[in-house]
CSV table of C-alpha atoms and ligand atoms in Angstrom, one decimal:
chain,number,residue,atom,x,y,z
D,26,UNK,CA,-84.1,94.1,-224.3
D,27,UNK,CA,-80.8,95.8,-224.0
D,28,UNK,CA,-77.9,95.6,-226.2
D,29,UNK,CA,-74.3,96.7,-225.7
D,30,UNK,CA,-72.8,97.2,-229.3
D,31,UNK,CA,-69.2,98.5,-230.1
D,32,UNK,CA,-68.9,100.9,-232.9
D,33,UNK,CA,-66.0,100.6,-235.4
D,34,UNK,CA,-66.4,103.7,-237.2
D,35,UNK,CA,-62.8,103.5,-239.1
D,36,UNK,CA,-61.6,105.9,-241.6
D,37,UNK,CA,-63.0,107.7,-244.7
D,38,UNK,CA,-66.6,107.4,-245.1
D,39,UNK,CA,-66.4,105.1,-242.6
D,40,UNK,CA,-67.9,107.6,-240.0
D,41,UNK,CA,-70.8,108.9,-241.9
D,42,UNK,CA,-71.9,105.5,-242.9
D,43,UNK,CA,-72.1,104.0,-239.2
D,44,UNK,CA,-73.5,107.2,-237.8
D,45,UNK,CA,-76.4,106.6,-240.5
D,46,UNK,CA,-77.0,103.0,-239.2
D,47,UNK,CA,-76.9,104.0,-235.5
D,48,UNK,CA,-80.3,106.9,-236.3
D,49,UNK,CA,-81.5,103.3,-237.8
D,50,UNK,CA,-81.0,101.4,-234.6
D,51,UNK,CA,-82.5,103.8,-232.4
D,52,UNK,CA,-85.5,104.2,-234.7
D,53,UNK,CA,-85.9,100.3,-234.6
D,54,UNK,CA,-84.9,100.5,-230.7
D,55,UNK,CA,-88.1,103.1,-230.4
D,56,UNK,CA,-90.4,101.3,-232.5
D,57,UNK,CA,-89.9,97.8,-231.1
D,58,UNK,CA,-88.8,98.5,-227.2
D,59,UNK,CA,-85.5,97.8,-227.4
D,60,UNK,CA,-82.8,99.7,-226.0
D,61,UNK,CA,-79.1,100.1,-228.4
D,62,UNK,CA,-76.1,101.5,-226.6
D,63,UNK,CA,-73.3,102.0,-228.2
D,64,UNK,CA,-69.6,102.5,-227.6
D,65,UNK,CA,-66.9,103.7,-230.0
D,66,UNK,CA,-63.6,101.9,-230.4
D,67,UNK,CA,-60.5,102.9,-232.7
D,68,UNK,CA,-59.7,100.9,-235.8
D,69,UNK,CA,-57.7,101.1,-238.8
D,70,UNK,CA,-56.1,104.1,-239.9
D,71,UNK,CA,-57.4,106.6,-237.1
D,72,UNK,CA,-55.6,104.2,-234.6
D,73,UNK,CA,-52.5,104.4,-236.0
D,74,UNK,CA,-52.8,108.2,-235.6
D,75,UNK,CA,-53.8,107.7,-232.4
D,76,UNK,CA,-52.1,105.0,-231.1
D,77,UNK,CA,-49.7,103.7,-233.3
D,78,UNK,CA,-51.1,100.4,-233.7
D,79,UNK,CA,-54.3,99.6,-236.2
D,80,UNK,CA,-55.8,97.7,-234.1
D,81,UNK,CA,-55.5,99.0,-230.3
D,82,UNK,CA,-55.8,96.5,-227.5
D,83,UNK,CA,-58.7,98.4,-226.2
D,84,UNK,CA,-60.7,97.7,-229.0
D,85,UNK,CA,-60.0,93.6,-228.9
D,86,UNK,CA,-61.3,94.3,-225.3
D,87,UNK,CA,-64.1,96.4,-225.9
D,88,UNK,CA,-65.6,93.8,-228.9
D,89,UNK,CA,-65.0,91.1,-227.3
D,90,UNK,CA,-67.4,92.2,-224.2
D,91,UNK,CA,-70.1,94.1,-226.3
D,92,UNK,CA,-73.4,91.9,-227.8
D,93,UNK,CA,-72.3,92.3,-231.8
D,94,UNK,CA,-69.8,94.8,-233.3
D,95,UNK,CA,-70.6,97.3,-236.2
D,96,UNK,CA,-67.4,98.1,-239.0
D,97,UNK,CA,-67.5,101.3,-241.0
D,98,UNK,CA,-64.2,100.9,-243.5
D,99,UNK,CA,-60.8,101.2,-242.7
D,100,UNK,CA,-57.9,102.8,-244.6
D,101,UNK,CA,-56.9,105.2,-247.2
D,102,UNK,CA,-53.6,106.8,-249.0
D,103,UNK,CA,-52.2,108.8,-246.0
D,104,UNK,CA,-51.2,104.9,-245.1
D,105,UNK,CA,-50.4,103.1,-248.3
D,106,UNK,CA,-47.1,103.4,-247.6
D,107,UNK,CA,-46.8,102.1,-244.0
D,108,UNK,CA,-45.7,98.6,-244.2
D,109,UNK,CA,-47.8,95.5,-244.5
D,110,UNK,CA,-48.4,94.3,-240.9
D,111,UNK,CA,-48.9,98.0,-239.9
D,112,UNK,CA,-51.5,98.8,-242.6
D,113,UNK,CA,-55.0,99.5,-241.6
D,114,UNK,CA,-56.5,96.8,-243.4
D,115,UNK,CA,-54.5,94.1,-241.0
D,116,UNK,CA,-56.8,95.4,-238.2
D,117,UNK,CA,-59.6,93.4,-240.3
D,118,UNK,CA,-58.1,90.3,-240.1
D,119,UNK,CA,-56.9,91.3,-236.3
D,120,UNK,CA,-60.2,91.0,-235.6
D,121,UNK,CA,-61.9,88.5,-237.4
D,122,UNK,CA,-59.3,86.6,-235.7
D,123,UNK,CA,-59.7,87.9,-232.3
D,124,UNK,CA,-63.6,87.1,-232.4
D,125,UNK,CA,-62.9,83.5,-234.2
D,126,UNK,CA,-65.0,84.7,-236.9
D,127,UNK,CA,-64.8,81.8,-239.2
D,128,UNK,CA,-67.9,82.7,-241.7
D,129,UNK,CA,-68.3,86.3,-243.9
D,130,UNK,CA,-72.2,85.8,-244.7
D,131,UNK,CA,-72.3,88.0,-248.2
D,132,UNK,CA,-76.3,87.9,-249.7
D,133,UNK,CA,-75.9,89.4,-253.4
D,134,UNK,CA,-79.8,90.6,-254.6
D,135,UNK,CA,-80.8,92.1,-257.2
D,136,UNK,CA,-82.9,95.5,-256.1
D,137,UNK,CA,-85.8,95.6,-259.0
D,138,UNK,CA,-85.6,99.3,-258.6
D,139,UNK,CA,-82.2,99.0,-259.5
D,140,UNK,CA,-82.2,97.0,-262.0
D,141,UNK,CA,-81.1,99.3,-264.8
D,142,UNK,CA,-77.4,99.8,-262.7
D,143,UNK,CA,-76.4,96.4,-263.0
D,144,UNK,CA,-73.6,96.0,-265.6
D,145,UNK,CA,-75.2,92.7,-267.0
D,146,UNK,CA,-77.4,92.4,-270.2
D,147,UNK,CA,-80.7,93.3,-269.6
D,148,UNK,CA,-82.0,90.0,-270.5
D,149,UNK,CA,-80.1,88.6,-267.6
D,150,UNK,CA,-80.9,91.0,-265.4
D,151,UNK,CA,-84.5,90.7,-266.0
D,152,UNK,CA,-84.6,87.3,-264.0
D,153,UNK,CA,-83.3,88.8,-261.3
D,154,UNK,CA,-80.9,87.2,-258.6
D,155,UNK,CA,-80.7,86.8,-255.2
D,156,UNK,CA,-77.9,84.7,-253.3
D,157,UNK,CA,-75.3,84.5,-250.9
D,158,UNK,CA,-71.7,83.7,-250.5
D,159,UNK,CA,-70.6,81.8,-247.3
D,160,UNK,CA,-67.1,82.6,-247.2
D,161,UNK,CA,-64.7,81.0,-245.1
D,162,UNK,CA,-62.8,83.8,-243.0
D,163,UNK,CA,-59.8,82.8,-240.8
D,164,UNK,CA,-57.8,80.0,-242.9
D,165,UNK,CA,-56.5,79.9,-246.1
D,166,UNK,CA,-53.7,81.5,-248.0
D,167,UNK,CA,-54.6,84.7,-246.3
D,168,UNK,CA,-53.6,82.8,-243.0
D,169,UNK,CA,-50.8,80.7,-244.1
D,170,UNK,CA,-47.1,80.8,-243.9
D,171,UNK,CA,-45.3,83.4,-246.3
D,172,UNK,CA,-42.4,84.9,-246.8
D,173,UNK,CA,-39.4,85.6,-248.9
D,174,UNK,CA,-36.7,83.5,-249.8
D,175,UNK,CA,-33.7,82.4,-252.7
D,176,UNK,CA,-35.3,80.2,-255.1
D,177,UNK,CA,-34.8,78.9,-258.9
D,178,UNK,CA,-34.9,82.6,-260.3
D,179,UNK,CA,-32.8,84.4,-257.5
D,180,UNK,CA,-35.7,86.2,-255.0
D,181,UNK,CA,-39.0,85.2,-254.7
D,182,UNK,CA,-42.2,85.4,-252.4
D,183,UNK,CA,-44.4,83.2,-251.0
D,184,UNK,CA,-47.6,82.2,-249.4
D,185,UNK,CA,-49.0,78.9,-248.3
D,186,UNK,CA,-53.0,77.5,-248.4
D,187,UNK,CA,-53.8,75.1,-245.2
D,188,UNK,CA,-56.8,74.1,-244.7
D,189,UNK,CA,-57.9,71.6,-241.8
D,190,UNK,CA,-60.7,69.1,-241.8
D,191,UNK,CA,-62.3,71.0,-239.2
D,192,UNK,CA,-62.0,74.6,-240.6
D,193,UNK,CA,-63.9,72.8,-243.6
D,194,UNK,CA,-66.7,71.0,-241.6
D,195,UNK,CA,-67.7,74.1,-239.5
D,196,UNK,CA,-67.8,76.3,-242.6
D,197,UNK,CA,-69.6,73.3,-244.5
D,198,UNK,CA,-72.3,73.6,-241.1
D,199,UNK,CA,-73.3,77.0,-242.0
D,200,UNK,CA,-73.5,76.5,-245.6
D,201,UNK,CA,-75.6,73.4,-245.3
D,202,UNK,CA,-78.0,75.3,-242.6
D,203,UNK,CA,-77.8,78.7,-244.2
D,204,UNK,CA,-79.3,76.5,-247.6
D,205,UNK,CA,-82.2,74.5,-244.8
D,206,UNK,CA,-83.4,78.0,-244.3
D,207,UNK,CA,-83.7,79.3,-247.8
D,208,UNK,CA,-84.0,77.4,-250.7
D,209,UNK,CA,-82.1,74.1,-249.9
D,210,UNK,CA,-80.0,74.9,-252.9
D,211,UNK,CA,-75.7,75.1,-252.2
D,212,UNK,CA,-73.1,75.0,-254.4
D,213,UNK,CA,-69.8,74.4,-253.5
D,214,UNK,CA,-66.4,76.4,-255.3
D,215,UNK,CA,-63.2,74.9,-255.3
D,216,UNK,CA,-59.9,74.5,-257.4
D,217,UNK,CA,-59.9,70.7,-256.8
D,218,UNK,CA,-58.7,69.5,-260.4
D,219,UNK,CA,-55.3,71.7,-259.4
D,220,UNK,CA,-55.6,72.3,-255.2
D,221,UNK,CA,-54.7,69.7,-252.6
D,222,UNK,CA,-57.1,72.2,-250.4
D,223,UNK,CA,-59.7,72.0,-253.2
D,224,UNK,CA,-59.7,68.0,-252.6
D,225,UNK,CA,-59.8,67.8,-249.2
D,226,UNK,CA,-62.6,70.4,-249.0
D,227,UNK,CA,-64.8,68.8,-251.8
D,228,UNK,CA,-63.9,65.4,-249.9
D,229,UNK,CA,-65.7,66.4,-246.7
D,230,UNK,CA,-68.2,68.5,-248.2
D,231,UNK,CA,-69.3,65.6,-250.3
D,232,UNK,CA,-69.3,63.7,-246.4
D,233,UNK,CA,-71.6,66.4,-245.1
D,234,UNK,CA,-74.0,66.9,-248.1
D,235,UNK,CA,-75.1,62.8,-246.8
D,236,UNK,CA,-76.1,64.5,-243.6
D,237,UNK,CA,-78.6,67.0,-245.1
D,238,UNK,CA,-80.0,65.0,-247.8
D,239,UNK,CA,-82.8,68.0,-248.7
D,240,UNK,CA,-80.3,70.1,-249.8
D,241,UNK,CA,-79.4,69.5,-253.6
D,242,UNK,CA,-75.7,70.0,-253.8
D,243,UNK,CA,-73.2,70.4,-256.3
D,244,UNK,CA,-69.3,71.3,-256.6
D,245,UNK,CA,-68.5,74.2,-259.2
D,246,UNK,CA,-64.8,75.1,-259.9
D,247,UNK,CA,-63.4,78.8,-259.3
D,248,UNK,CA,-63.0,79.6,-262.7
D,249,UNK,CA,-66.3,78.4,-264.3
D,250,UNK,CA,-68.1,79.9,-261.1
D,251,UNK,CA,-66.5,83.5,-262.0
D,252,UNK,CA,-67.7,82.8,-265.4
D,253,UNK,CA,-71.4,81.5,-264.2
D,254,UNK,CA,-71.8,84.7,-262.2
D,255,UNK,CA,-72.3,86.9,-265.1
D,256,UNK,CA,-73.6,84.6,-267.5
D,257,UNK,CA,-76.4,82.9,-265.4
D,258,UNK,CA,-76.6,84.5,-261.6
D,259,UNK,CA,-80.2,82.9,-261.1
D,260,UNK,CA,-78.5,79.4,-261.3
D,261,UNK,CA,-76.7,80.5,-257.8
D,262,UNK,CA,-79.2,80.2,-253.8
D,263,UNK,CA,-76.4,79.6,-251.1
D,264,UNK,CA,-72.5,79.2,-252.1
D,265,UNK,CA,-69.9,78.1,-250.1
D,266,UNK,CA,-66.2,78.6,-250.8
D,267,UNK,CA,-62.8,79.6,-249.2
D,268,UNK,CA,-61.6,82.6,-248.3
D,269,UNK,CA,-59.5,83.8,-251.2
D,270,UNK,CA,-62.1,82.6,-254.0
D,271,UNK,CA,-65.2,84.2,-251.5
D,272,UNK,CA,-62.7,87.3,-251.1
D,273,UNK,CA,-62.8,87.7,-255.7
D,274,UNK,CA,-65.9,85.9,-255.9
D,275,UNK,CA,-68.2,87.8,-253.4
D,276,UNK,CA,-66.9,91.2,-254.9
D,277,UNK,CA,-67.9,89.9,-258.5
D,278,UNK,CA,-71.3,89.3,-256.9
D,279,UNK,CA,-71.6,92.7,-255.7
D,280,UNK,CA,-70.7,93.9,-258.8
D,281,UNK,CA,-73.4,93.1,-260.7
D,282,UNK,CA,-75.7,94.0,-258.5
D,283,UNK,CA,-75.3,97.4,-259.3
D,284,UNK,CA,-73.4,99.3,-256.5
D,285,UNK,CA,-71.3,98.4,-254.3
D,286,UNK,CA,-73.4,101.1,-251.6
D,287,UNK,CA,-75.8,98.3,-251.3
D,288,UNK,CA,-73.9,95.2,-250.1
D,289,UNK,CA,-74.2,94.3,-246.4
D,290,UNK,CA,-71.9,91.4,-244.8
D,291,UNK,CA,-72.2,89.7,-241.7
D,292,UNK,CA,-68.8,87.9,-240.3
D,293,UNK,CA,-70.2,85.4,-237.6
D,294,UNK,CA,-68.3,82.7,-235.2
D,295,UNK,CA,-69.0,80.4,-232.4
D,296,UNK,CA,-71.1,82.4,-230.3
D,297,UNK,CA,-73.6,85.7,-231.3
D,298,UNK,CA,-70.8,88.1,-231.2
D,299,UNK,CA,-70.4,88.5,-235.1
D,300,UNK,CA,-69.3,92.0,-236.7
D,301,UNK,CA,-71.3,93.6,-239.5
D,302,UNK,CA,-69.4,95.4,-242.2
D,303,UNK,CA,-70.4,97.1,-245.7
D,304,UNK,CA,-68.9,95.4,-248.1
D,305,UNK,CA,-67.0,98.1,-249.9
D,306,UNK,CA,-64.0,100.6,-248.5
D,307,UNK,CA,-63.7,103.7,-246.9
D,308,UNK,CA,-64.2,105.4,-250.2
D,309,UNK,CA,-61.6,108.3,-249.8
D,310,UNK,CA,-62.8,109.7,-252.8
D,311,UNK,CA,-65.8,110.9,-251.1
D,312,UNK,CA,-65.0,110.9,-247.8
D,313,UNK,CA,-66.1,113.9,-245.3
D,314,UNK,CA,-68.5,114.6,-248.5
D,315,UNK,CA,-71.9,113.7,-247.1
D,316,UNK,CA,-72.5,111.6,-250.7
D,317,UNK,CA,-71.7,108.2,-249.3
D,318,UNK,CA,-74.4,105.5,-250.0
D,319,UNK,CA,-75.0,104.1,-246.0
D,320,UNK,CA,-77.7,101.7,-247.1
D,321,UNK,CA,-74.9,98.7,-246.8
D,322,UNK,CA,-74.0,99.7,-243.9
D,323,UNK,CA,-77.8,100.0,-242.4
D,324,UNK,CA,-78.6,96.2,-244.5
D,325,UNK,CA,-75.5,95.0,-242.3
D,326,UNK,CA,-77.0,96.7,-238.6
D,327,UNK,CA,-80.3,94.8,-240.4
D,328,UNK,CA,-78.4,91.6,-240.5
D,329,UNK,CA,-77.0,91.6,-236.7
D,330,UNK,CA,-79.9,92.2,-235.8
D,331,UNK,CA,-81.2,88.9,-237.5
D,332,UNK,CA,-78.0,86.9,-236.6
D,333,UNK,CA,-77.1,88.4,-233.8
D,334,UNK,CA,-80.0,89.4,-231.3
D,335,UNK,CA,-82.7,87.2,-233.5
D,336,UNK,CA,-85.1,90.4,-234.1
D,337,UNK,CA,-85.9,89.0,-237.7
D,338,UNK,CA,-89.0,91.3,-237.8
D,339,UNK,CA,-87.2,94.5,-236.6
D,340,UNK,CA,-84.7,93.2,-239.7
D,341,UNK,CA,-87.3,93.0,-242.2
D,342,UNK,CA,-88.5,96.2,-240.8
D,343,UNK,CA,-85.2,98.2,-241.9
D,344,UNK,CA,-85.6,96.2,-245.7
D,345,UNK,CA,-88.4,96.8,-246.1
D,346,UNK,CA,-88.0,100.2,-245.4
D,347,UNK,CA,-85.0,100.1,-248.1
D,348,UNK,CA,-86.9,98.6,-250.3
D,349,UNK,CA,-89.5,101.6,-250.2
D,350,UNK,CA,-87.0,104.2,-250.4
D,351,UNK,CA,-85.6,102.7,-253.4
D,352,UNK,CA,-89.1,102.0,-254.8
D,353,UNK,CA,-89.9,105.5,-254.3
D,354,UNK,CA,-87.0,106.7,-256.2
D,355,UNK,CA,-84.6,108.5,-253.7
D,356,UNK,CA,-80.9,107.7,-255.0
D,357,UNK,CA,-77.6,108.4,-253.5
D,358,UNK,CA,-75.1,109.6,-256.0
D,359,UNK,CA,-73.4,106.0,-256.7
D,360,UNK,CA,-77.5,104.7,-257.4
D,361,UNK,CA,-77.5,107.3,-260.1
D,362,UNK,CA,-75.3,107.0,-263.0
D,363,UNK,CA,-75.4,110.4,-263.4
D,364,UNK,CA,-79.0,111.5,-264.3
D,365,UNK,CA,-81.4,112.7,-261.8
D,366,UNK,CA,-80.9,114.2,-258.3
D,367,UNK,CA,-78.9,113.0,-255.4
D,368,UNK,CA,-79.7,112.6,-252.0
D,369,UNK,CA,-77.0,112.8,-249.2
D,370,UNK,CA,-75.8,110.6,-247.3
D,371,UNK,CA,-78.2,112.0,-244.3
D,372,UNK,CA,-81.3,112.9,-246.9
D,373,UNK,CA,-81.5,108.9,-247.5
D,374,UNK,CA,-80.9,108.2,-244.6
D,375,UNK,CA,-83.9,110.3,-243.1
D,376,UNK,CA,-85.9,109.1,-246.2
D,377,UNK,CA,-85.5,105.8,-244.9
D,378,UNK,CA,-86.3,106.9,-240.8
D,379,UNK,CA,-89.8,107.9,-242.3
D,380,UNK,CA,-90.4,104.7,-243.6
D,381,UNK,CA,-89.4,102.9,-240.6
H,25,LIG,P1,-63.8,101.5,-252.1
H,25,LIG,O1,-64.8,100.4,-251.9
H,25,LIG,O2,-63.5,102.3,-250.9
H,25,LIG,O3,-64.2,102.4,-253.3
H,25,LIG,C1,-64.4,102.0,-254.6
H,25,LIG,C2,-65.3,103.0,-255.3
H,25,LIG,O4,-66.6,102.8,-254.9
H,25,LIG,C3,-64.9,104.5,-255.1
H,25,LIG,O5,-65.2,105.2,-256.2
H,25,LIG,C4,-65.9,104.9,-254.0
H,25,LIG,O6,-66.2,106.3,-254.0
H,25,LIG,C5,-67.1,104.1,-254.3
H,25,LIG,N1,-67.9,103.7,-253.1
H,25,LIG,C6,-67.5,102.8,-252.1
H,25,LIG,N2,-68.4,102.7,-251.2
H,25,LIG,C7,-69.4,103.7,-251.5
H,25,LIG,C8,-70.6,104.1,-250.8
H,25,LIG,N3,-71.0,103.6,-249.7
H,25,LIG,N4,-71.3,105.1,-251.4
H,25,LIG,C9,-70.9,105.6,-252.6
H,25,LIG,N5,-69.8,105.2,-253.3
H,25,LIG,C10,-69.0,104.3,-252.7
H,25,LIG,O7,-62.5,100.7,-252.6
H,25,LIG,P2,-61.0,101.2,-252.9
H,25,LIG,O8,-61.1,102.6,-253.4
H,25,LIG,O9,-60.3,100.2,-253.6
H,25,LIG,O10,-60.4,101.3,-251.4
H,25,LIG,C11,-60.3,102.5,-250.6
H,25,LIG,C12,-59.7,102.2,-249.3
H,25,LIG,O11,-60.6,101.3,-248.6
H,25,LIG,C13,-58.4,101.4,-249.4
H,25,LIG,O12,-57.5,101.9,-248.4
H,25,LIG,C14,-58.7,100.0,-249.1
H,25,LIG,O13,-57.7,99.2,-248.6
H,25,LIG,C15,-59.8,100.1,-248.1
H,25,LIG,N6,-60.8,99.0,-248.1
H,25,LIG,C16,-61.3,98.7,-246.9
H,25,LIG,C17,-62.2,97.7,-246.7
H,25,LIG,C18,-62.8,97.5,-245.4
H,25,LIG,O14,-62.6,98.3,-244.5
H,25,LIG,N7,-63.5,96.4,-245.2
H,25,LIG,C19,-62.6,97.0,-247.9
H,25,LIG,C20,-62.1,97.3,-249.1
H,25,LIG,C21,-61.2,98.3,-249.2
């Protein structure tokens, strides 16, 4: 099969990362008969050298006709300063709007070879974890009306949480189905005991959990869910929640994984066209470096290629080749702590072509 896939390479690592995953592809392409092309597109802080604008016209266009899009990382300090609606990072919610993608898909597992960089007590970490965070993408207080005006106190700001019956059902869809297909376990995390959203969502959640009676579901509020994370992860199979609490809560996840190298995300809509993103930034720190950890970036190409094209064995084939390069003890710098040697950004990523 053929498949036309635009690259959003971005800014800082951002590059490096995505080239890694594309050597991936092709590998896969080789090995399974499948032919990958792939077209570049500006986003994020490169396009506003280039262009002016974060997110060019050309590149709504060019994702909006290709199978699946890949994301690097946009941004970086040479545009902190640019004002908010001209940032880089409004280019992400440009085009999560642009494809209508409603869902950020975040899984959250434990690596056993990695066990020892997770920040949690060891007893915790022995029962390993392994979940994911259905997020809900393009409503919300990150959507909603804002502004400044005169209030009580003299000048204020403000931003508004709207959430629709509907933006809750189709998000509710996913959660129930992505819970059918592992292990019909979802947890729902809301604010309701303060939120007007919170009671409207747990309302037709409740509605929906009578439609998939095999799934065992629960509400959780925000707070006691950040708290649950670190004290008892293996509680936790599918969760479901809105965009600002998936936004803190999907990062907490991450965290205690280990590294924040290892955490793919897949943003997915109506139709096949999702966009697959590491979960972590453009890292500026490192950036031009070689050092950068691509192995979220190569989960996420895994992950369009599950969602996406449905190749679930050429997925499996990329984690499990992971899983092997890990087991065998090759590290990227973030994977180390400090002790031992690091491979580059291109050493893993060869380390993990072999495997292929
Ligand atoms: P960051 O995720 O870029 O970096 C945080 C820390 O993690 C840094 O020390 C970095 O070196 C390290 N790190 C991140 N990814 C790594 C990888 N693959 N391998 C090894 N180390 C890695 O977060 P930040 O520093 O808060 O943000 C930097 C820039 O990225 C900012 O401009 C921010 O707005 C942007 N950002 C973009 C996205 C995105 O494009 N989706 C997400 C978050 C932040």
């Amino acid at each position: 099969m053929n498949y036309n896939i635009a690259l959003l390479k971005g800014d800082g690592i951002g590059p490096e990362i995505v080239d890694s995953a594309v050597e991936v592809l092709k590998k896969i392409g080789e090995k399974f008969g499948h032919t990958f092309n792939f077209t570049p597109y500006l986003i994020g802080g490169c396009a506003i050298d280039a262009t002016g604008e974060p997110l060019p016209e050309e590149t709504v266009k060019g994702c909006l006709a290709s199978d699946s899009v890949l994301l690097g990382a946009v941004g970086g300090p040479k545009w902190d300063t640019l004002p908010g609606n001209k940032r880089p990072e409004k280019a992400l919610l440009g085009i999560r709007a642009a494809l209508e993608l409603f869902t950020n898909l975040r899984p959250a597992k434990l690596y056993p070879a990695l066990k020892d960089a997770s920040p949690l007590r060891a007893d915790i970490v022995e029962r390993g974890f392994d979940l994911v965070i259905v997020r809900e993408l393009t409503g919300g207080i990150y959507f909603g009306e804002r502004g400044k005006r005169e209030g009580k106190y003299g000048e204020e700001a403000y931003d508004t949480e709207a959430y629709s019956r509907m933006e809750i059902e189709r998000i509710g869809k996913v959660a129930f189905e992505t819970a059918m297909k592992r292990n019909k376990k979802l947890i729902s995390i809301d604010k309701a005991n303060v939120l007007e959203t919170s009671r409207l969502w747990r309302e037709v959640m409740h509605k929906m959990s009578e439609e998939y009676p095999e799934v065992e579901y629960s509400d959780m509020l925000v707070d006691n869910a950040a708290m649950q994370l670190v004290r008892n992860p293996q509680q936790f199979d599918v969760v479901v929640t809105s965009n600002m609490f998936g936004d803190i809560l999907s990062d907490e996840a991450s965290q205690i994984t280990g590294s924040i190298g290892m955490l793919a995300s897949a943003s997915l809509g109506y139709n096949k066209c999702g966009m697959y993103e590491p979960i972590h930034g453009s890292a500026p720190d490192i950036a031009g470096q070689n050092k950068a950890n691509p192995i979220a970036t190569i989960l996420s190409a895994a992950m369009m290629l599950r969602y996406s094209f449905d190749l679930g064995a050429e997925a499996d084939c990329i984690e499990k080749a992971v899983d092997k390069v890990l087991e065998a003890g090759y590290r990227t710098a973030d994977l180390l702590g400090g002790e031992g040697t690091a491979l580059s950004c291109t050493e893993i990523t060869e380390k993990i072509l072999e495997m292929i």
